[in-house]
């Protein structure tokens, strides 16, 4: 039965979930995931600016963000490889704790360096930190899926993770700037490095996905099952694995070469990161996701039709045979499993993943130009409206998302989130043409009076009203979307499957920003907001289709006859 069908929404379920130990650690891990991202891809630039590092050199630091965009490339290793000695901590926890302690150490060491005199070491450590942070993200996502149960539900864990992540973004952004102004950058980064070390120490006591002797034996049997009668012949699996390994190897090499070239000492030889993502990004996704998915679907078809399958068991005889089985289990089976389980619905799921967050993700880079340039608000006004009031609204949206997930169910909350995320683009469209509607709403609700009495003015109130509406919708949609992604991946392959799906969400927004910027130049912000609202309608339709599909599955499982009793 699907998770959606199993869940019985209610306030008691919500209360039990919030009190659970796993929920507390999920909040902690969400904070640990969000803090390095804020410090390495945001606040670090403020430190470099204060150190009078030139903009061209700072542009190189933005390349460390590629670790997050392509983190799925090393996710198979995190699913299959154990760290010597630390494996006793647990399948996921060994990687989580290692990444957190490494991040803490990196931030502390960064605090001892001067960006002006040790820029090489500074950039190397920042790159290693981004790699460790992206690795932590992959394993935390897998941990969330693996430890979820009927009390600490996947919906609640997903919402709490988002809350922790957003709190970390506020701490690593606004709080870090506040601390740096008064205490200096070295003290600020040392303090947050110490925080990560404490989180890593606390992580030692977190529950982990059960990997008992029985589970290890099941994994061993799973490998041996690949050589039973009816399974794909090893010679066919070998060529399929070779093709997929070459594609993934090319992608890793391509990204690696780009990073090395970008960190070269001659600025004139550094490649354009935007052009790389725009041109090579789609090719990397095709090579590592699309073509391997087609190969996995082809293998599933062969097995169902009984073609190129073993007629009798063929046990592994050599280390090469065992290496083939291990590699196939790591790279091919995660795709084969999800495609075999979803079937034709894979198209719906991928379409939903590609479109669900595009309404708020694609224009994020143009938010400040819109506020500061188009609407002519001051930096202080934008900071108050976006960073402080906006983050509060986002947290409220996450709380509402968590409550709705429990009370009305995952697919209903997901669909509502898609509707609201698309509709709130119209709030900004109104601002783009003067904001008369937002001003009227702000005045009628008394919000303008409140903001005025707190030191603002009615013009600031209408901006805060629009940001609040969008951030509440984004928070609700984000909680529902993370819960949905977590629900459709299999526990045995959670690291690879979740990393692949979530990377598609990130990449689409990145690829679309170039075209969006040109569209803003040619047509203006109003047209763009209306267009993104319309694109959001595609996600709404796909949510309804997916809701119908899951409902049909639930009905079929509930109406299925009970299994025949077994007699000795």
Short mmCIF file of C-alpha atoms in Angstrom, two decimals, residues 7-484:
data_model
loop_
_atom_site.label_atom_id
_atom_site.label_comp_id
_atom_site.label_asym_id
_atom_site.label_seq_id
_atom_site.Cartn_x
_atom_site.Cartn_y
_atom_site.Cartn_z
CA UNK A 7 -1.43 7.52 6.64
CA UNK A 8 -4.44 8.41 8.75
CA UNK A 9 -4.41 12.20 8.99
CA UNK A 10 -5.15 13.74 12.38
CA UNK A 11 -3.88 15.96 15.14
CA UNK A 12 -2.76 12.96 17.23
CA UNK A 13 -0.50 11.78 14.41
CA UNK A 14 0.97 15.28 14.18
CA UNK A 15 1.55 15.52 17.94
CA UNK A 16 3.24 12.09 18.12
CA UNK A 17 5.49 12.92 15.18
CA UNK A 18 6.67 16.24 16.64
CA UNK A 19 7.62 14.64 19.97
CA UNK A 20 9.64 11.84 18.35
CA UNK A 21 13.44 11.69 18.77
CA UNK A 22 13.93 11.32 15.02
CA UNK A 23 12.07 14.60 14.45
CA UNK A 24 14.45 16.45 16.75
CA UNK A 25 17.48 15.09 14.94
CA UNK A 26 15.86 15.92 11.60
CA UNK A 27 15.65 19.56 12.69
CA UNK A 28 19.31 19.43 13.74
CA UNK A 29 20.39 17.80 10.46
CA UNK A 30 18.35 20.31 8.45
CA UNK A 31 20.19 23.12 10.22
CA UNK A 32 23.53 21.37 9.54
CA UNK A 33 22.66 21.09 5.84
CA UNK A 34 21.63 24.72 5.43
CA UNK A 35 24.44 26.39 7.40
CA UNK A 36 27.43 25.49 5.16
CA UNK A 37 25.45 26.41 2.04
CA UNK A 38 24.72 29.88 3.44
CA UNK A 39 28.28 30.42 4.65
CA UNK A 40 30.10 29.12 1.54
CA UNK A 41 27.82 30.33 -1.25
CA UNK A 42 26.51 33.57 0.24
CA UNK A 43 28.15 35.14 3.26
CA UNK A 44 31.65 34.24 2.07
CA UNK A 45 31.32 36.86 -0.68
CA UNK A 46 30.75 39.56 1.92
CA UNK A 47 33.99 38.53 3.62
CA UNK A 48 35.85 38.58 0.29
CA UNK A 49 34.39 42.02 -0.48
CA UNK A 50 35.61 43.38 2.85
CA UNK A 51 39.02 41.89 2.07
CA UNK A 52 38.95 43.80 -1.25
CA UNK A 53 39.21 40.66 -3.39
CA UNK A 54 38.41 41.56 -7.00
CA UNK A 55 35.09 40.56 -8.53
CA UNK A 56 36.68 38.35 -11.18
CA UNK A 57 38.39 36.24 -8.52
CA UNK A 58 35.17 36.10 -6.51
CA UNK A 59 33.47 34.73 -9.60
CA UNK A 60 35.70 31.67 -9.33
CA UNK A 61 34.28 30.98 -5.88
CA UNK A 62 30.79 30.72 -7.35
CA UNK A 63 31.97 27.57 -9.14
CA UNK A 64 31.91 25.64 -5.89
CA UNK A 65 28.13 25.67 -6.32
CA UNK A 66 28.62 23.02 -9.00
CA UNK A 67 29.12 20.54 -6.16
CA UNK A 68 25.45 20.99 -5.25
CA UNK A 69 24.19 20.92 -8.83
CA UNK A 70 25.99 17.65 -9.66
CA UNK A 71 26.08 15.93 -6.27
CA UNK A 72 24.21 12.96 -7.70
CA UNK A 73 27.37 11.96 -9.61
CA UNK A 74 28.98 10.46 -6.49
CA UNK A 75 25.75 9.42 -4.75
CA UNK A 76 26.12 5.73 -5.77
CA UNK A 77 29.31 5.49 -3.73
CA UNK A 78 27.52 6.91 -0.67
CA UNK A 79 24.84 4.25 -1.04
CA UNK A 80 27.26 1.33 -1.25
CA UNK A 81 30.65 2.21 0.29
CA UNK A 82 31.41 2.05 4.02
CA UNK A 83 34.07 4.09 5.84
CA UNK A 84 36.54 1.85 7.69
CA UNK A 85 35.98 1.81 11.47
CA UNK A 86 33.15 4.40 11.21
CA UNK A 87 30.84 1.86 9.54
CA UNK A 88 29.81 0.84 13.06
CA UNK A 89 27.93 4.15 13.37
CA UNK A 90 25.40 3.04 10.74
CA UNK A 91 24.89 3.06 7.00
CA UNK A 92 23.98 6.76 6.77
CA UNK A 93 25.27 8.17 10.02
CA UNK A 94 28.90 7.28 9.23
CA UNK A 95 28.81 9.71 6.30
CA UNK A 96 26.67 12.36 8.02
CA UNK A 97 28.92 12.65 11.08
CA UNK A 98 32.11 12.58 8.98
CA UNK A 99 30.85 15.36 6.70
CA UNK A 100 29.72 17.51 9.64
CA UNK A 101 33.02 17.18 11.53
CA UNK A 102 34.95 17.88 8.32
CA UNK A 103 32.83 20.98 7.66
CA UNK A 104 33.36 22.20 11.20
CA UNK A 105 37.12 21.80 10.84
CA UNK A 106 37.15 23.55 7.44
CA UNK A 107 35.21 26.55 8.77
CA UNK A 108 37.53 26.84 11.77
CA UNK A 109 40.64 26.67 9.53
CA UNK A 110 39.10 29.26 7.18
CA UNK A 111 38.73 31.59 10.15
CA UNK A 112 42.51 31.54 10.62
CA UNK A 113 43.31 32.51 7.01
CA UNK A 114 43.55 35.91 5.38
CA UNK A 115 41.79 35.92 1.97
CA UNK A 116 44.25 38.51 0.68
CA UNK A 117 47.44 36.57 1.44
CA UNK A 118 46.22 32.95 1.34
CA UNK A 119 43.64 33.01 -1.44
CA UNK A 120 44.79 29.68 -2.87
CA UNK A 121 44.26 27.80 0.40
CA UNK A 122 41.09 29.78 0.97
CA UNK A 123 39.57 28.66 -2.35
CA UNK A 124 40.72 25.05 -1.89
CA UNK A 125 39.11 24.80 1.54
CA UNK A 126 35.92 26.46 0.32
CA UNK A 127 35.75 23.92 -2.53
CA UNK A 128 36.32 20.99 -0.16
CA UNK A 129 33.67 22.44 2.13
CA UNK A 130 31.14 22.64 -0.70
CA UNK A 131 31.91 19.03 -1.66
CA UNK A 132 31.48 17.88 1.96
CA UNK A 133 28.27 19.92 2.27
CA UNK A 134 26.78 18.47 -0.91
CA UNK A 135 27.76 14.97 0.26
CA UNK A 136 26.06 15.63 3.58
CA UNK A 137 22.91 16.73 1.73
CA UNK A 138 22.76 13.46 -0.23
CA UNK A 139 23.11 11.29 2.87
CA UNK A 140 20.72 13.34 5.02
CA UNK A 141 18.08 13.04 2.29
CA UNK A 142 18.64 9.27 2.30
CA UNK A 143 18.59 9.14 6.13
CA UNK A 144 15.22 10.90 6.17
CA UNK A 145 13.73 8.29 3.86
CA UNK A 146 15.32 5.34 5.66
CA UNK A 147 14.35 6.22 9.25
CA UNK A 148 10.77 7.37 8.58
CA UNK A 149 8.10 5.26 10.23
CA UNK A 150 4.44 5.48 11.19
CA UNK A 151 5.18 7.88 14.07
CA UNK A 152 8.00 10.02 12.64
CA UNK A 153 6.33 10.14 9.24
CA UNK A 154 8.14 11.09 6.05
CA UNK A 155 5.83 14.11 5.71
CA UNK A 156 6.69 15.52 9.14
CA UNK A 157 10.41 14.74 8.80
CA UNK A 158 10.47 16.50 5.43
CA UNK A 159 8.78 19.60 6.86
CA UNK A 160 11.05 19.75 9.91
CA UNK A 161 14.11 19.37 7.65
CA UNK A 162 12.99 22.40 5.64
CA UNK A 163 12.48 24.40 8.85
CA UNK A 164 15.97 23.58 10.08
CA UNK A 165 17.43 24.45 6.68
CA UNK A 166 15.69 27.84 6.59
CA UNK A 167 16.75 28.65 10.15
CA UNK A 168 20.33 27.90 9.13
CA UNK A 169 19.99 30.18 6.12
CA UNK A 170 18.94 33.00 8.46
CA UNK A 171 21.76 32.22 10.90
CA UNK A 172 24.41 31.89 8.19
CA UNK A 173 23.14 35.01 6.43
CA UNK A 174 21.68 37.79 8.57
CA UNK A 175 23.15 36.62 11.92
CA UNK A 176 26.59 36.06 10.38
CA UNK A 177 26.61 39.58 8.93
CA UNK A 178 25.50 40.98 12.30
CA UNK A 179 28.29 39.09 14.10
CA UNK A 180 30.92 40.04 11.52
CA UNK A 181 30.09 43.74 11.90
CA UNK A 182 30.78 43.55 15.63
CA UNK A 183 33.23 40.68 16.12
CA UNK A 184 34.97 40.32 12.76
CA UNK A 185 34.93 37.58 10.14
CA UNK A 186 37.46 35.23 11.79
CA UNK A 187 35.45 35.04 15.01
CA UNK A 188 32.20 34.60 13.06
CA UNK A 189 33.44 31.67 10.97
CA UNK A 190 35.17 30.10 13.98
CA UNK A 191 31.90 30.25 15.91
CA UNK A 192 29.92 28.60 13.14
CA UNK A 193 32.70 26.04 12.64
CA UNK A 194 32.42 25.19 16.32
CA UNK A 195 28.65 24.88 15.87
CA UNK A 196 29.16 22.29 13.11
CA UNK A 197 31.60 20.35 15.31
CA UNK A 198 28.99 20.26 18.10
CA UNK A 199 26.32 19.10 15.64
CA UNK A 200 28.66 16.35 14.43
CA UNK A 201 29.25 15.22 18.02
CA UNK A 202 25.51 15.17 18.71
CA UNK A 203 24.98 13.25 15.48
CA UNK A 204 26.84 10.31 17.02
CA UNK A 205 23.76 9.64 19.14
CA UNK A 206 21.19 9.99 16.36
CA UNK A 207 19.15 6.93 15.37
CA UNK A 208 20.13 5.45 12.03
CA UNK A 209 18.56 3.25 9.41
CA UNK A 210 18.57 -0.27 10.74
CA UNK A 211 21.31 -2.32 9.12
CA UNK A 212 21.29 -5.43 11.21
CA UNK A 213 22.99 -8.72 10.40
CA UNK A 214 19.72 -9.77 8.79
CA UNK A 215 19.73 -6.69 6.52
CA UNK A 216 23.36 -7.27 5.54
CA UNK A 217 22.45 -10.84 4.69
CA UNK A 218 19.52 -9.57 2.61
CA UNK A 219 21.86 -7.29 0.65
CA UNK A 220 24.22 -10.22 0.04
CA UNK A 221 21.32 -12.34 -1.18
CA UNK A 222 20.17 -9.47 -3.39
CA UNK A 223 23.51 -9.57 -5.17
CA UNK A 224 23.36 -13.35 -5.54
CA UNK A 225 19.80 -13.02 -6.90
CA UNK A 226 21.24 -11.25 -9.94
CA UNK A 227 22.68 -14.61 -11.00
CA UNK A 228 19.56 -16.71 -10.55
CA UNK A 229 17.51 -18.18 -13.40
CA UNK A 230 15.29 -15.57 -15.07
CA UNK A 231 17.67 -12.67 -14.39
CA UNK A 232 19.49 -10.71 -17.10
CA UNK A 233 22.51 -12.60 -18.39
CA UNK A 234 25.81 -11.28 -16.92
CA UNK A 235 27.22 -10.60 -20.39
CA UNK A 236 24.34 -8.21 -21.14
CA UNK A 237 24.59 -6.61 -17.71
CA UNK A 238 28.32 -6.13 -18.27
CA UNK A 239 27.81 -4.08 -21.42
CA UNK A 240 24.98 -2.08 -19.86
CA UNK A 241 27.11 -1.31 -16.81
CA UNK A 242 30.08 -0.39 -19.01
CA UNK A 243 27.97 2.04 -21.04
CA UNK A 244 26.52 3.72 -17.94
CA UNK A 245 29.90 3.81 -16.17
CA UNK A 246 31.48 5.50 -19.21
CA UNK A 247 28.70 8.10 -19.30
CA UNK A 248 29.00 8.86 -15.58
CA UNK A 249 32.80 8.85 -15.85
CA UNK A 250 32.65 11.35 -18.71
CA UNK A 251 30.37 13.60 -16.64
CA UNK A 252 32.66 13.50 -13.61
CA UNK A 253 35.73 14.15 -15.79
CA UNK A 254 33.98 17.01 -17.58
CA UNK A 255 33.06 18.74 -14.33
CA UNK A 256 36.51 18.04 -12.86
CA UNK A 257 38.38 19.53 -15.84
CA UNK A 258 36.14 22.59 -15.76
CA UNK A 259 36.87 23.12 -12.06
CA UNK A 260 40.64 22.78 -12.57
CA UNK A 261 40.61 25.22 -15.50
CA UNK A 262 38.49 27.68 -13.52
CA UNK A 263 40.94 27.73 -10.62
CA UNK A 264 43.89 28.54 -12.89
CA UNK A 265 46.06 31.54 -12.12
CA UNK A 266 45.43 33.23 -15.50
CA UNK A 267 41.97 34.89 -15.48
CA UNK A 268 41.98 34.98 -19.27
CA UNK A 269 41.91 31.18 -19.52
CA UNK A 270 39.07 30.67 -17.07
CA UNK A 271 35.89 29.33 -18.73
CA UNK A 272 32.47 30.94 -18.36
CA UNK A 273 30.55 29.13 -15.60
CA UNK A 274 27.15 30.31 -16.86
CA UNK A 275 27.93 29.07 -20.36
CA UNK A 276 29.18 25.77 -18.94
CA UNK A 277 25.96 25.10 -17.05
CA UNK A 278 23.83 26.22 -20.00
CA UNK A 279 25.65 24.07 -22.58
CA UNK A 280 27.15 21.17 -20.63
CA UNK A 281 24.48 20.94 -17.93
CA UNK A 282 21.82 19.41 -20.21
CA UNK A 283 24.40 17.05 -21.74
CA UNK A 284 25.45 15.86 -18.28
CA UNK A 285 21.83 15.21 -17.33
CA UNK A 286 21.24 13.34 -20.59
CA UNK A 287 24.40 11.27 -20.05
CA UNK A 288 23.80 10.46 -16.38
CA UNK A 289 20.00 10.34 -16.15
CA UNK A 290 18.19 10.08 -19.49
CA UNK A 291 20.33 7.51 -21.32
CA UNK A 292 20.89 5.32 -18.22
CA UNK A 293 17.11 5.44 -17.58
CA UNK A 294 16.47 4.24 -21.12
CA UNK A 295 19.03 1.45 -20.66
CA UNK A 296 17.38 0.46 -17.37
CA UNK A 297 13.95 0.41 -19.04
CA UNK A 298 15.38 -1.74 -21.85
CA UNK A 299 16.82 -4.22 -19.31
CA UNK A 300 13.47 -4.38 -17.49
CA UNK A 301 11.80 -5.14 -20.81
CA UNK A 302 14.27 -7.91 -21.63
CA UNK A 303 13.68 -9.60 -18.29
CA UNK A 304 9.91 -9.42 -18.59
CA UNK A 305 10.03 -10.89 -22.10
CA UNK A 306 12.47 -13.61 -21.07
CA UNK A 307 15.13 -12.50 -23.55
CA UNK A 308 18.86 -12.64 -22.76
CA UNK A 309 18.13 -14.12 -19.35
CA UNK A 310 19.78 -16.97 -17.46
CA UNK A 311 18.15 -20.37 -17.91
CA UNK A 312 19.87 -21.64 -14.79
CA UNK A 313 21.76 -20.14 -11.86
CA UNK A 314 25.28 -18.89 -12.58
CA UNK A 315 27.02 -18.12 -9.27
CA UNK A 316 29.86 -15.58 -9.24
CA UNK A 317 33.17 -17.38 -9.70
CA UNK A 318 35.72 -14.58 -9.55
CA UNK A 319 36.38 -11.13 -8.15
CA UNK A 320 35.52 -9.71 -11.59
CA UNK A 321 32.07 -11.33 -11.38
CA UNK A 322 31.52 -9.87 -7.92
CA UNK A 323 32.72 -6.44 -9.07
CA UNK A 324 30.22 -6.59 -11.94
CA UNK A 325 27.39 -7.39 -9.55
CA UNK A 326 28.44 -4.64 -7.12
CA UNK A 327 28.71 -2.00 -9.85
CA UNK A 328 25.40 -3.04 -11.38
CA UNK A 329 23.75 -2.81 -7.94
CA UNK A 330 25.15 0.70 -7.39
CA UNK A 331 24.60 2.32 -10.81
CA UNK A 332 21.93 0.42 -12.72
CA UNK A 333 19.51 -1.08 -10.21
CA UNK A 334 18.45 2.27 -8.63
CA UNK A 335 17.17 3.39 -12.05
CA UNK A 336 15.82 -0.01 -12.98
CA UNK A 337 13.94 -0.21 -9.68
CA UNK A 338 12.19 3.14 -9.90
CA UNK A 339 11.33 2.72 -13.60
CA UNK A 340 10.12 -0.83 -13.02
CA UNK A 341 8.01 0.29 -10.06
CA UNK A 342 6.53 3.40 -11.66
CA UNK A 343 6.32 2.20 -15.28
CA UNK A 344 4.70 4.76 -17.56
CA UNK A 345 4.16 7.00 -14.53
CA UNK A 346 7.90 7.77 -14.59
CA UNK A 347 7.09 10.37 -17.26
CA UNK A 348 4.54 12.02 -14.96
CA UNK A 349 6.93 12.01 -12.01
CA UNK A 350 9.82 13.51 -14.00
CA UNK A 351 7.51 16.12 -15.52
CA UNK A 352 6.27 17.05 -12.05
CA UNK A 353 9.82 17.27 -10.69
CA UNK A 354 10.89 19.51 -13.57
CA UNK A 355 7.99 21.96 -13.29
CA UNK A 356 6.89 22.04 -9.65
CA UNK A 357 9.42 24.55 -8.26
CA UNK A 358 10.10 26.48 -11.47
CA UNK A 359 7.71 29.32 -10.61
CA UNK A 360 9.77 30.45 -7.61
CA UNK A 361 13.21 29.02 -8.48
CA UNK A 362 13.70 30.47 -11.94
CA UNK A 363 13.34 34.15 -11.04
CA UNK A 364 15.17 34.07 -7.68
CA UNK A 365 18.32 35.58 -9.20
CA UNK A 366 16.31 38.59 -10.39
CA UNK A 367 14.58 39.31 -7.06
CA UNK A 368 17.01 42.00 -5.92
CA UNK A 369 17.17 43.71 -9.34
CA UNK A 370 13.37 43.77 -9.24
CA UNK A 371 13.16 45.21 -5.71
CA UNK A 372 16.07 47.63 -5.95
CA UNK A 373 16.09 48.57 -9.63
CA UNK A 374 12.56 48.23 -10.96
CA UNK A 375 10.63 49.16 -7.78
CA UNK A 376 13.30 51.52 -6.38
CA UNK A 377 13.23 50.27 -2.79
CA UNK A 378 16.28 50.92 -0.61
CA UNK A 379 18.61 48.14 0.55
CA UNK A 380 17.43 48.57 4.13
CA UNK A 381 13.79 48.23 3.07
CA UNK A 382 14.53 45.10 1.04
CA UNK A 383 16.51 43.61 3.94
CA UNK A 384 13.60 44.13 6.34
CA UNK A 385 10.94 42.91 3.91
CA UNK A 386 12.83 39.98 2.39
CA UNK A 387 15.33 38.72 4.94
CA UNK A 388 13.51 39.18 8.23
CA UNK A 389 9.78 39.46 7.53
CA UNK A 390 10.09 37.18 4.47
CA UNK A 391 11.88 34.42 6.36
CA UNK A 392 9.20 34.53 9.05
CA UNK A 393 6.52 34.14 6.38
CA UNK A 394 8.45 31.25 4.85
CA UNK A 395 8.64 29.48 8.22
CA UNK A 396 4.89 30.00 8.63
CA UNK A 397 4.38 28.40 5.23
CA UNK A 398 6.50 25.40 6.25
CA UNK A 399 4.46 24.97 9.43
CA UNK A 400 1.22 25.16 7.45
CA UNK A 401 2.65 22.66 4.97
CA UNK A 402 3.48 20.20 7.74
CA UNK A 403 0.03 20.53 9.28
CA UNK A 404 -1.73 20.13 5.93
CA UNK A 405 0.38 17.10 5.04
CA UNK A 406 -0.88 15.41 8.17
CA UNK A 407 -4.50 16.63 8.04
CA UNK A 408 -5.42 16.43 4.34
CA UNK A 409 -2.76 14.12 2.94
CA UNK A 410 0.34 14.44 0.81
CA UNK A 411 -1.15 14.78 -2.68
CA UNK A 412 -3.81 17.29 -1.59
CA UNK A 413 -1.11 19.42 0.07
CA UNK A 414 1.17 19.04 -2.98
CA UNK A 415 -1.57 20.19 -5.35
CA UNK A 416 -2.57 23.10 -3.13
CA UNK A 417 1.08 24.14 -2.94
CA UNK A 418 1.36 24.10 -6.74
CA UNK A 419 -1.76 26.27 -7.08
CA UNK A 420 -0.61 28.82 -4.51
CA UNK A 421 2.99 28.95 -5.78
CA UNK A 422 1.73 29.72 -9.28
CA UNK A 423 -0.97 32.18 -8.17
CA UNK A 424 1.34 34.27 -5.97
CA UNK A 425 3.33 35.29 -9.06
CA UNK A 426 0.36 37.56 -9.73
CA UNK A 427 1.20 39.46 -6.53
CA UNK A 428 4.50 40.49 -8.07
CA UNK A 429 2.86 41.13 -11.41
CA UNK A 430 0.67 43.66 -9.57
CA UNK A 431 3.74 45.30 -8.03
CA UNK A 432 5.32 45.52 -11.48
CA UNK A 433 2.44 47.75 -12.68
CA UNK A 434 2.21 49.95 -9.59
CA UNK A 435 0.88 47.64 -6.88
CA UNK A 436 -2.57 49.20 -6.54
CA UNK A 437 -4.20 45.89 -5.56
CA UNK A 438 -1.54 45.00 -3.00
CA UNK A 439 -1.77 48.50 -1.53
CA UNK A 440 -5.55 48.20 -1.23
CA UNK A 441 -5.27 44.81 0.51
CA UNK A 442 -2.57 46.10 2.84
CA UNK A 443 -4.68 49.16 3.74
CA UNK A 444 -7.90 47.18 4.18
CA UNK A 445 -6.33 44.61 6.51
CA UNK A 446 -4.68 47.25 8.69
CA UNK A 447 -1.22 46.03 7.73
CA UNK A 448 -0.24 49.44 6.34
CA UNK A 449 -1.18 51.04 9.67
CA UNK A 450 0.93 48.48 11.57
CA UNK A 451 4.00 48.94 9.36
CA UNK A 452 3.67 52.74 9.54
CA UNK A 453 3.54 52.68 13.33
CA UNK A 454 6.65 50.46 13.40
CA UNK A 455 8.66 52.99 11.41
CA UNK A 456 7.85 52.05 7.82
CA UNK A 457 5.42 53.47 5.30
CA UNK A 458 2.45 52.19 3.22
CA UNK A 459 4.72 51.68 0.20
CA UNK A 460 6.92 49.28 2.20
CA UNK A 461 3.79 47.55 3.54
CA UNK A 462 2.62 46.52 0.06
CA UNK A 463 6.03 44.99 -0.69
CA UNK A 464 5.97 43.09 2.58
CA UNK A 465 2.44 41.91 1.82
CA UNK A 466 3.50 40.50 -1.57
CA UNK A 467 6.62 38.85 -0.15
CA UNK A 468 4.59 37.34 2.69
CA UNK A 469 2.06 35.88 0.27
CA UNK A 470 4.72 34.33 -1.95
CA UNK A 471 6.89 33.01 0.89
CA UNK A 472 3.97 31.37 2.67
CA UNK A 473 3.07 29.65 -0.61
CA UNK A 474 6.71 28.66 -1.27
CA UNK A 475 7.08 27.27 2.26
CA UNK A 476 3.91 25.21 1.97
CA UNK A 477 4.84 23.96 -1.50
CA UNK A 478 8.42 23.21 -0.44
CA UNK A 479 7.33 21.08 2.52
CA UNK A 480 4.89 19.13 0.34
CA UNK A 481 7.40 18.69 -2.49
CA UNK A 482 10.21 17.33 -0.30
CA UNK A 483 7.71 14.94 1.30
CA UNK A 484 6.53 13.81 -2.15
#
